[in-house]
Amino acid sequence: MAAEAERAEYQACADAVERTLERCPKVAQLREALRRLGRDIPVSCAPCPEPDKGKTPAAGGYMTDSSSIVMCQKWAAEMPSEVANTLVHELIHAYDDARAHIDWTNLVHHACTEIRAANLSGDCSFRRELNRSNISPLHISMAGQRCIRRRAQLSVVMLSLIHI
């Protein structure tokens, strides 16, 4: 039964990725920009580790060693409408890597690409922050900047923990 559920998750993820690759203009624009830099970034679905209790599950990631993007299949199966945003975010990392040759062990480089990805992908749009309950009527101004900073800090902290 578990294997059947995992296959269904994989197929739902693969379908969501395929729809996004075919229909999302931002994804198409970034993939074309990467092709002009000589990079074709494959996207695949795979099981990801379950997060600790109370933590947000991973959505996907740019794999620097293989220059590919892996989408977490359970997350993508449960949140297909979010796949486009995640792909855009990860494609921005791939673009930065292709263009600027990011040193992923350098926390300044990592922070820079996270800031760009959070800002350019729409991760920190007013609507998304409102849906996350991160905007209160008293703190509407600068909400996008606070989000970008928070998301970059979280990513850099996670990276620094991996390299300790």
PDB file of N, CA and C in Angstrom, residues 71 75 79-87 127-128 132:
ATOM      1  N   MET A  71      11.919  18.282  -7.140  1.00  0.00           N
ATOM      2  CA  MET A  71      10.704  18.664  -6.431  1.00  0.00           C
ATOM      3  C   MET A  71      10.349  17.548  -5.451  1.00  0.00           C
ATOM      4  N   TRP A  75       5.013  16.930  -1.236  1.00  0.00           N
ATOM      5  CA  TRP A  75       4.621  18.337  -1.164  1.00  0.00           C
ATOM      6  C   TRP A  75       3.948  18.763  -2.465  1.00  0.00           C
ATOM      7  N   MET A  79       0.305  20.227  -2.961  1.00  0.00           N
ATOM      8  CA  MET A  79       0.270  21.665  -3.247  1.00  0.00           C
ATOM      9  C   MET A  79       0.571  21.957  -4.720  1.00  0.00           C
ATOM     10  N   PRO A  80      -0.156  21.353  -5.654  1.00  0.00           N
ATOM     11  CA  PRO A  80       0.201  21.539  -7.072  1.00  0.00           C
ATOM     12  C   PRO A  80       0.156  22.990  -7.534  1.00  0.00           C
ATOM     13  N   SER A  81      -0.666  23.809  -6.900  1.00  0.00           N
ATOM     14  CA  SER A  81      -0.737  25.213  -7.311  1.00  0.00           C
ATOM     15  C   SER A  81       0.512  25.996  -6.914  1.00  0.00           C
ATOM     16  N   GLU A  82       1.349  25.439  -6.052  1.00  0.00           N
ATOM     17  CA  GLU A  82       2.568  26.109  -5.609  1.00  0.00           C
ATOM     18  C   GLU A  82       3.810  25.674  -6.391  1.00  0.00           C
ATOM     19  N   VAL A  83       3.653  24.689  -7.252  1.00  0.00           N
ATOM     20  CA  VAL A  83       4.805  24.154  -7.985  1.00  0.00           C
ATOM     21  C   VAL A  83       5.457  25.230  -8.853  1.00  0.00           C
ATOM     22  N   ALA A  84       4.662  26.059  -9.498  1.00  0.00           N
ATOM     23  CA  ALA A  84       5.228  27.092 -10.375  1.00  0.00           C
ATOM     24  C   ALA A  84       6.122  28.042  -9.586  1.00  0.00           C
ATOM     25  N   ASN A  85       5.658  28.501  -8.437  1.00  0.00           N
ATOM     26  CA  ASN A  85       6.453  29.423  -7.627  1.00  0.00           C
ATOM     27  C   ASN A  85       7.770  28.780  -7.195  1.00  0.00           C
ATOM     28  N   THR A  86       7.707  27.518  -6.790  1.00  0.00           N
ATOM     29  CA  THR A  86       8.925  26.823  -6.359  1.00  0.00           C
ATOM     30  C   THR A  86       9.880  26.641  -7.531  1.00  0.00           C
ATOM     31  N   LEU A  87       9.356  26.270  -8.690  1.00  0.00           N
ATOM     32  CA  LEU A  87      10.230  26.111  -9.859  1.00  0.00           C
ATOM     33  C   LEU A  87      10.886  27.433 -10.240  1.00  0.00           C
ATOM     34  N   ARG A 127       0.158  39.076  -1.224  1.00  0.00           N
ATOM     35  CA  ARG A 127      -0.844  38.003  -1.104  1.00  0.00           C
ATOM     36  C   ARG A 127      -0.281  36.788  -0.381  1.00  0.00           C
ATOM     37  N   ARG A 128       0.920  36.371  -0.761  1.00  0.00           N
ATOM     38  CA  ARG A 128       1.516  35.180  -0.129  1.00  0.00           C
ATOM     39  C   ARG A 128       1.804  35.427   1.346  1.00  0.00           C
ATOM     40  N   ARG A 132       0.149  33.589   4.654  1.00  0.00           N
ATOM     41  CA  ARG A 132       0.988  33.001   5.707  1.00  0.00           C
ATOM     42  C   ARG A 132       0.719  33.639   7.072  1.00  0.00           C
TER      43      ARG A 132
END
